[in-house]
Coordinates of C-alpha atoms in Angstrom, one line a residue:
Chain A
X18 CA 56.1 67.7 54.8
X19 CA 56.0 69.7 51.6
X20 CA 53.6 71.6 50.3
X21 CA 51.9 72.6 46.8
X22 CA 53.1 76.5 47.3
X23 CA 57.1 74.7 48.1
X24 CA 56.7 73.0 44.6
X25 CA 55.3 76.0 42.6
X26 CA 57.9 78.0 44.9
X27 CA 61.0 75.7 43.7
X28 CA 59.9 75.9 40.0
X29 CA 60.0 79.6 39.8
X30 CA 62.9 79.8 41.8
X31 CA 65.0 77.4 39.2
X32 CA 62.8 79.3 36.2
X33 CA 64.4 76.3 33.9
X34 CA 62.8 72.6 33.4
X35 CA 61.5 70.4 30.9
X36 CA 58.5 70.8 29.0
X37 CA 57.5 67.2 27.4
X38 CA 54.8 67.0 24.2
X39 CA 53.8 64.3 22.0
X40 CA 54.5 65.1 17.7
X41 CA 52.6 64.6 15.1
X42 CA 53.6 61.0 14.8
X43 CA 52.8 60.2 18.7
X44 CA 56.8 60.4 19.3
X45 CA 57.7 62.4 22.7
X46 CA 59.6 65.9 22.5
X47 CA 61.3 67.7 25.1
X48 CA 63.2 71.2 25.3
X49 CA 64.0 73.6 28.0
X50 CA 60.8 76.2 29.0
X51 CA 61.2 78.6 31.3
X52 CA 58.3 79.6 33.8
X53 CA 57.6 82.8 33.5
X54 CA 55.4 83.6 36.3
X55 CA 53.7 81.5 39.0
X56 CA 50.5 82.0 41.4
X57 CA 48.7 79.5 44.7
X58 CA 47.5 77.6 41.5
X59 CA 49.7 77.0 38.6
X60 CA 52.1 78.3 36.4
X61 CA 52.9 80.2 33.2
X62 CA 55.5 80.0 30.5
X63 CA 56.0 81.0 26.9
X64 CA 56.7 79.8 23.5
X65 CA 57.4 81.3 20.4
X66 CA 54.4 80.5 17.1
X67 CA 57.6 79.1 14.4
X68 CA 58.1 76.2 17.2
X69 CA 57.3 72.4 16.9
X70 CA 56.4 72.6 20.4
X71 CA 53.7 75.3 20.0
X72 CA 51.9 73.5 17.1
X73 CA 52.1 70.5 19.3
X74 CA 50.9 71.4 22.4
X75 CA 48.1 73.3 20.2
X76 CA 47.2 69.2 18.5
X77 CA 47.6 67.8 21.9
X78 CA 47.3 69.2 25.1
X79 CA 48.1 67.3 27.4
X80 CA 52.1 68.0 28.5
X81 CA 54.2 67.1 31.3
X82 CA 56.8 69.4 33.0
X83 CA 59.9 68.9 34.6
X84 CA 62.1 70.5 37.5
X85 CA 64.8 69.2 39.1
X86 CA 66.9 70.6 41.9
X87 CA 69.5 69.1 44.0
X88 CA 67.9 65.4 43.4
X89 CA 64.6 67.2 44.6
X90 CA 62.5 67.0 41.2
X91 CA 58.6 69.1 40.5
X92 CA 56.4 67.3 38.0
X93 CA 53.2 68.5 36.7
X94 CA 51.3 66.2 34.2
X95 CA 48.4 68.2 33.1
X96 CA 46.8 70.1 30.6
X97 CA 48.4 73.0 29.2
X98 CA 46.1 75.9 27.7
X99 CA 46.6 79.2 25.8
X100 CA 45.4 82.8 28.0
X101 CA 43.4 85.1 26.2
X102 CA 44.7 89.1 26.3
X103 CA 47.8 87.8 24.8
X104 CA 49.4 91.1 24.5
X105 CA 49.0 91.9 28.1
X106 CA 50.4 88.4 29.5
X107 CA 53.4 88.5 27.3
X108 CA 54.3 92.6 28.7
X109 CA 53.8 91.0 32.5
X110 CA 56.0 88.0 31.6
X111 CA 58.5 90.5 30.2
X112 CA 58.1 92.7 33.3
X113 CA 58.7 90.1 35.6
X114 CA 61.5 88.1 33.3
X115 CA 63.7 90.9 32.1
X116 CA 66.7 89.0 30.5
X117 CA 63.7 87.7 28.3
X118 CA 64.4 91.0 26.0
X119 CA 67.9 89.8 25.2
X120 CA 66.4 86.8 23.6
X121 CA 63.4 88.6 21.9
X122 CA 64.1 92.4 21.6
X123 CA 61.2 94.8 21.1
X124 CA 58.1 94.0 19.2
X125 CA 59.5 90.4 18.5
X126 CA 58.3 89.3 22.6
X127 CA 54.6 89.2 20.3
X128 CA 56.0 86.1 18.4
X129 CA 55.6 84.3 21.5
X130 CA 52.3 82.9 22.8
X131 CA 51.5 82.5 26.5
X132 CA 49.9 79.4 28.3
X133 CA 49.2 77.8 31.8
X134 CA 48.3 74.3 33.2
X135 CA 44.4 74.6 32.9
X136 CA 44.3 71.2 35.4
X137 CA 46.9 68.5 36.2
X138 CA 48.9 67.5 39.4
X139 CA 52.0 68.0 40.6
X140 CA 54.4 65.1 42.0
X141 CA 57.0 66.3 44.1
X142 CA 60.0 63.6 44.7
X143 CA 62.9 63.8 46.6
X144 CA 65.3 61.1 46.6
X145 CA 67.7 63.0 49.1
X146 CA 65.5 61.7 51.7
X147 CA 65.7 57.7 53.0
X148 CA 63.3 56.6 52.2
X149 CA 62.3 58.7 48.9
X150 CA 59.5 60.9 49.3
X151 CA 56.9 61.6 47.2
X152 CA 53.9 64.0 47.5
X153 CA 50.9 64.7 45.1
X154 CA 48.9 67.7 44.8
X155 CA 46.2 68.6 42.0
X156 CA 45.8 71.8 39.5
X157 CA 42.4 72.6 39.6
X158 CA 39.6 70.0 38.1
X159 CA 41.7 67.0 38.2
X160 CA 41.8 63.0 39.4
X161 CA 45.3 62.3 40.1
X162 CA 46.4 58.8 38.4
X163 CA 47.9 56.2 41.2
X164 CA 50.7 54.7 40.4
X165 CA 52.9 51.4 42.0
X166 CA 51.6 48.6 43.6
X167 CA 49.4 47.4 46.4
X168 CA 49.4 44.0 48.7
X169 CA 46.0 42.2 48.4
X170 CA 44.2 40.5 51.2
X171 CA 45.9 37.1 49.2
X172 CA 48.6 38.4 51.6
X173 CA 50.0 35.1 53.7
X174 CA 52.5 37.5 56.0
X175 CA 55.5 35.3 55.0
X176 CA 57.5 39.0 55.2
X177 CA 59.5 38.1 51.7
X178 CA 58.4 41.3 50.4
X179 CA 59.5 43.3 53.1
X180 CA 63.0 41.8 53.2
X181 CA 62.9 42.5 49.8
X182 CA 62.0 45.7 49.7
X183 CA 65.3 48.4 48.6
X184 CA 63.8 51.1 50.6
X185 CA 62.0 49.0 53.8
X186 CA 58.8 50.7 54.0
X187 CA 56.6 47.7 53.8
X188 CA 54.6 47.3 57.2
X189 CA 53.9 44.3 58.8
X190 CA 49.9 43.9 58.9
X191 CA 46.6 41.8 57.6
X192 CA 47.8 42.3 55.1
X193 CA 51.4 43.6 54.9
X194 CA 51.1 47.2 53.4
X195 CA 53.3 49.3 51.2
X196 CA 53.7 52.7 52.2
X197 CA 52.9 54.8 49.1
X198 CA 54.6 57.9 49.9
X199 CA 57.9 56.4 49.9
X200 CA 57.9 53.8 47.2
X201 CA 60.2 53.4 44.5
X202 CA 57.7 51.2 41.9
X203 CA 60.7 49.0 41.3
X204 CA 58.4 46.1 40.9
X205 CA 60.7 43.7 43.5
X206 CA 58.0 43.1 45.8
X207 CA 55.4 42.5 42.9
X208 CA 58.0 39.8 40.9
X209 CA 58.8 38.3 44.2
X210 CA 55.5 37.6 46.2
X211 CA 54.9 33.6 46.6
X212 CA 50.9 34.1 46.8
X213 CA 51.4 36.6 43.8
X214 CA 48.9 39.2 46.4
X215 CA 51.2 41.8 45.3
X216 CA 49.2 44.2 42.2
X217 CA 50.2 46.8 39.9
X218 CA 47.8 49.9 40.6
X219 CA 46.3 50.3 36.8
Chain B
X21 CA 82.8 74.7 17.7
X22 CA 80.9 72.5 20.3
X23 CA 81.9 68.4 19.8
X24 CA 79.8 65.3 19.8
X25 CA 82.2 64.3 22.7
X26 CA 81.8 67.6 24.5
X27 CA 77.3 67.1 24.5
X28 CA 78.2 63.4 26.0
X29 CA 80.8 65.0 28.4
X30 CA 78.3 66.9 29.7
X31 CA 75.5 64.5 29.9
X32 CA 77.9 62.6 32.3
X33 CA 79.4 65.0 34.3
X34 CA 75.9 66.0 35.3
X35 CA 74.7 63.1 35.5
X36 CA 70.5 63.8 36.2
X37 CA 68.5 64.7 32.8
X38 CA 64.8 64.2 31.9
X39 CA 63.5 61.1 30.3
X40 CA 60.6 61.5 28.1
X41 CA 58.2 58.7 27.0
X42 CA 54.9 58.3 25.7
X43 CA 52.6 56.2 27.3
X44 CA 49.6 54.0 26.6
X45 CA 47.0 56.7 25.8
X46 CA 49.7 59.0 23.7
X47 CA 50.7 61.1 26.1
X48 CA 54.2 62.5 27.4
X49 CA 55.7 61.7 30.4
X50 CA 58.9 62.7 32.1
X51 CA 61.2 61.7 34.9
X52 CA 64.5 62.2 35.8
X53 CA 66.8 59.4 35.1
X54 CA 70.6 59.3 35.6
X55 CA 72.9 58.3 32.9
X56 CA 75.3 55.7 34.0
X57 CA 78.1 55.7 31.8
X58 CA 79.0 57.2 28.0
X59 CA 81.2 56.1 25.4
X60 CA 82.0 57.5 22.8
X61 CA 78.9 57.4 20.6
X62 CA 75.6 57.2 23.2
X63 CA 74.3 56.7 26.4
X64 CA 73.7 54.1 29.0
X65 CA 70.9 54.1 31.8
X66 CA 68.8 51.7 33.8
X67 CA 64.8 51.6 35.2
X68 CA 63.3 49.4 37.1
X69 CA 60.9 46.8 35.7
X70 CA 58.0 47.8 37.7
X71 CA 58.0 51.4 36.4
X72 CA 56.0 52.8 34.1
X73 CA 58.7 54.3 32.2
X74 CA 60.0 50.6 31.6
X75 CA 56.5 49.6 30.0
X76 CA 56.7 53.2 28.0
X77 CA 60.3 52.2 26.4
X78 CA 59.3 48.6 25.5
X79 CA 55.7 49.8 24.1
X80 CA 57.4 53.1 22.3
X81 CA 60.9 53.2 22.1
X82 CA 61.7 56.1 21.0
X83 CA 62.4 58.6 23.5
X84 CA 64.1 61.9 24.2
X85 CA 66.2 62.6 26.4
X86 CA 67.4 66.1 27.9
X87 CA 70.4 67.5 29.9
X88 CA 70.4 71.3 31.1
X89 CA 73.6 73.1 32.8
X90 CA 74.0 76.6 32.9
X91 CA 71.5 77.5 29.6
X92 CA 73.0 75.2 27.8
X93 CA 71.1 71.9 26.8
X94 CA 71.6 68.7 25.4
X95 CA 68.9 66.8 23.9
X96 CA 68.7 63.4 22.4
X97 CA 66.1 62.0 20.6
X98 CA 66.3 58.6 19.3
X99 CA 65.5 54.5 19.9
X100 CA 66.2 53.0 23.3
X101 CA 66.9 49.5 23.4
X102 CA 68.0 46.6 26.3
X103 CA 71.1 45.8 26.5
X104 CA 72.1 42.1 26.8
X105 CA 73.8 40.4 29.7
X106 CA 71.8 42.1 32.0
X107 CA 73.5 41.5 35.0
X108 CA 76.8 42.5 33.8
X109 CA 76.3 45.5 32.6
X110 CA 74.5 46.6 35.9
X111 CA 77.0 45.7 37.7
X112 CA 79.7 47.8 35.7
X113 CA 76.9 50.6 36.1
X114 CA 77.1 50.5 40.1
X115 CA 80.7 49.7 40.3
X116 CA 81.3 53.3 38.2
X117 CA 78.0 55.0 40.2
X118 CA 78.3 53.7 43.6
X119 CA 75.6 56.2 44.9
X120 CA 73.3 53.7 43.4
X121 CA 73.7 51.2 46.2
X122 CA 72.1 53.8 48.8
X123 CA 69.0 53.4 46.6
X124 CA 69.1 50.0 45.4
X125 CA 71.1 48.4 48.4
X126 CA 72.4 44.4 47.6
X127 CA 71.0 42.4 45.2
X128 CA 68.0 44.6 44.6
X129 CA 69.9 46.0 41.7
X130 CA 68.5 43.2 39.9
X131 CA 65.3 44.9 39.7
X132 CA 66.8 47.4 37.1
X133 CA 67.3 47.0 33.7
X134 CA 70.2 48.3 31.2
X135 CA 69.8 50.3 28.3
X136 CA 71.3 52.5 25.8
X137 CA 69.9 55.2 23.2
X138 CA 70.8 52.4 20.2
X139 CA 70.3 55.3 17.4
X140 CA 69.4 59.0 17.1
X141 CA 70.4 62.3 17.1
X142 CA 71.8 64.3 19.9
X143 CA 71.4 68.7 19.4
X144 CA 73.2 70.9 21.9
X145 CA 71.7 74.3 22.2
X146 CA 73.6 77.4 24.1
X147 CA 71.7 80.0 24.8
X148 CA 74.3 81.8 26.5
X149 CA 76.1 82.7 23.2
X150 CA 74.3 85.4 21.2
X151 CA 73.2 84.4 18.4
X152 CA 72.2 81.4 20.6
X153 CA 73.8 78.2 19.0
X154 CA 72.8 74.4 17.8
X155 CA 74.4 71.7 16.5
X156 CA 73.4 68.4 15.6
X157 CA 75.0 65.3 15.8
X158 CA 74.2 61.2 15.0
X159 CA 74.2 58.3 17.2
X160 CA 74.3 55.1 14.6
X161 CA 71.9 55.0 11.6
X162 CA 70.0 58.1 12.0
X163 CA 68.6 60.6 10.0
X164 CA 68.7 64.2 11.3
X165 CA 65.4 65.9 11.1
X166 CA 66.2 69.6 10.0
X167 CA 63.7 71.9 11.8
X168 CA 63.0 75.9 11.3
X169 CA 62.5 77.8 8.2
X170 CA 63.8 78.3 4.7
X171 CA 64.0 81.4 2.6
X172 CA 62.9 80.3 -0.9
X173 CA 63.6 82.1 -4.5
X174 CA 60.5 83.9 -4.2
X175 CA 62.7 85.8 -1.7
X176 CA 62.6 89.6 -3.1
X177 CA 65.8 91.0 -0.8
X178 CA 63.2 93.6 0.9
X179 CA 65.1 92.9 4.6
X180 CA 61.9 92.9 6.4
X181 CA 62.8 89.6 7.9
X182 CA 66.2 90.8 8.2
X183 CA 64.6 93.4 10.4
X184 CA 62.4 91.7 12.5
X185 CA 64.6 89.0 13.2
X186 CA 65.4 89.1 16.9
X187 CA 69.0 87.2 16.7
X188 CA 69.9 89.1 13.7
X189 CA 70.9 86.1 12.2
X190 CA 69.8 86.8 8.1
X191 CA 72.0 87.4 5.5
X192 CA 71.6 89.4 2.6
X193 CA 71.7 87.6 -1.0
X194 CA 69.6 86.2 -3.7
X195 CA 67.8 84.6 -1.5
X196 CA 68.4 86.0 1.7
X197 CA 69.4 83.0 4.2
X198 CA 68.7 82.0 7.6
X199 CA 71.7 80.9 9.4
X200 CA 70.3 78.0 10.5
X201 CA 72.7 76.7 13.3
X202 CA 71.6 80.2 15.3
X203 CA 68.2 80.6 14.5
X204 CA 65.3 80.3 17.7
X205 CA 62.9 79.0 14.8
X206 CA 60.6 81.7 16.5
X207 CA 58.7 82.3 13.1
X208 CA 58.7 85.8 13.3
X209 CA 60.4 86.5 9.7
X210 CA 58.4 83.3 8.4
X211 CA 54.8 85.7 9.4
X212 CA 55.8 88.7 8.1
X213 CA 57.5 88.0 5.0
X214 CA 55.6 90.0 2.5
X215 CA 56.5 88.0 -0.5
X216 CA 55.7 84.7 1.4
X217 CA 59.0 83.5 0.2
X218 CA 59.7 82.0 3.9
X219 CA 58.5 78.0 4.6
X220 CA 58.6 75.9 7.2
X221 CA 60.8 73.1 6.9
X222 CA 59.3 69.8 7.1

């Protein structure tokens, strides 16, 4: 069982992941951010006024951020948002991310801007584990999106998806029932079904 | 000198990077996805039709994707595209990444689909060099999209961007010039130029 403190935990610990934002022409954009601080709720990071990513997380808020250790990955989709008392957030980062002063010595730190994940969730998945796991946890005012598939009461219990299925966690039942937590969303249940009871979660 | 071979080098020998798409409503989303083989101009990877990342690509398809080892990145950013005969190439895939088979075990392969980043431009970045370092490279018909800042003729050779600049990568000269292959694009000389003889390149 893994909790929302392990994932915040494994993101500071790596400092390094993915930020992802959407440009000016609705094309995605990714670089390496680095998370500068963390607390029970969120987390913090940095990024300097000349950069594409500033001006687009500014046009559209809504990011999503990556971490990845040993095939154990931290995702937060959510909403990223600038912190007021600039000055004093950037001197804290610094304070608490010294090798931060080799890229931007003196004075230049106030180039960069800071901002945290107003609301969002977090996925953690972890595909060392058989089956995978995933877990889900929110970032303040936030209605996490499902995602995969679910087996209708259209169900006839022939057991096709089951055998199908790459990880076997299908349950035998009124009807047969994926277990969410451990699903892939490969879709092989879904294309297989004979009663077609098997639906995409929109 | 970095190579284009050495950036897909590494994206292989590390195998795990982040995949980012857009989706439906415009926004970003990321998740790791393994590269299964390079040659020697681009990339080859597979999803699973019942994703949403495999709806993302054939909605929007360009993407970019990003490798991190040891502060030193690459990124592509370019047009995915399915490959044809399907079932061949996925086959070569798990023959050369026989891990696959603990996660997609038999013939549930065939839930996956091939593809490759068709065209686009790959950028290594080393921040463990100081000045930190890019370079740019093409996959097939691609037009590089220079980013950062320009010092124009307006330039008046004060060195207050010279100054400020927190790689100290600016030349003296008539204009001065950024070097661009080591600049952070922090826009720290680009705010304080008092001649506003510094522009964004767009």
């Amino acid at each position: 069982m893994v909790r929302k403190e392990d994932c915040l935990k494994q993101i500071r610990e790596v400092i390094d992941g993915i930020l992802s934002t959407v440009d000016e022409e609705g094309n995605p954009q990714s670089r390496v951010i680095d998370i500068m601080l963390i607390d029970e709720e969120t987390v913090y990071f940095l990024t300097a006024r000349g950069k594409d990513v500033y001006k687009e997380i500014i046009n559209h808020p809504q990011v999503s951020y990556l971490n990845l250790r040993a095939n154990k990955s931290v995702r937060i989709t959510g909403i990223a948002k600038k912190l007021d008392n600039q000055k004093e957030w950037i001197d804290k980062m610094f304070e608490e991310n010294k090798y931060m002063n080799n890229v931007y010595p003196g004075d230049a730190r106030y180039i960069l801007e800071p901002f945290y994940i107003e609301k969002g969730e977090i996925e953690f998945f972890d595909l060392t584990q058989k089956p995978i796991l995933r877990e889900k946890f929110t970032i303040g005012n936030w209605e996490i999106k499902e995602k995969g598939f679910l087996i209708s009461e259209e169900c006839i219990e022939c057991g096709t998806c089951q055998d199908l299925c790459p990880q076997k966690i299908i349950k035998e039942g009124s009807p047969f029932e994926i277990a969410q937590n451990h699903c892939l969303h490969c879709g092989l249940c879904y294309e297989n079904c004979p009663s077609e009871a098997i639906h995409r979660i929109e």
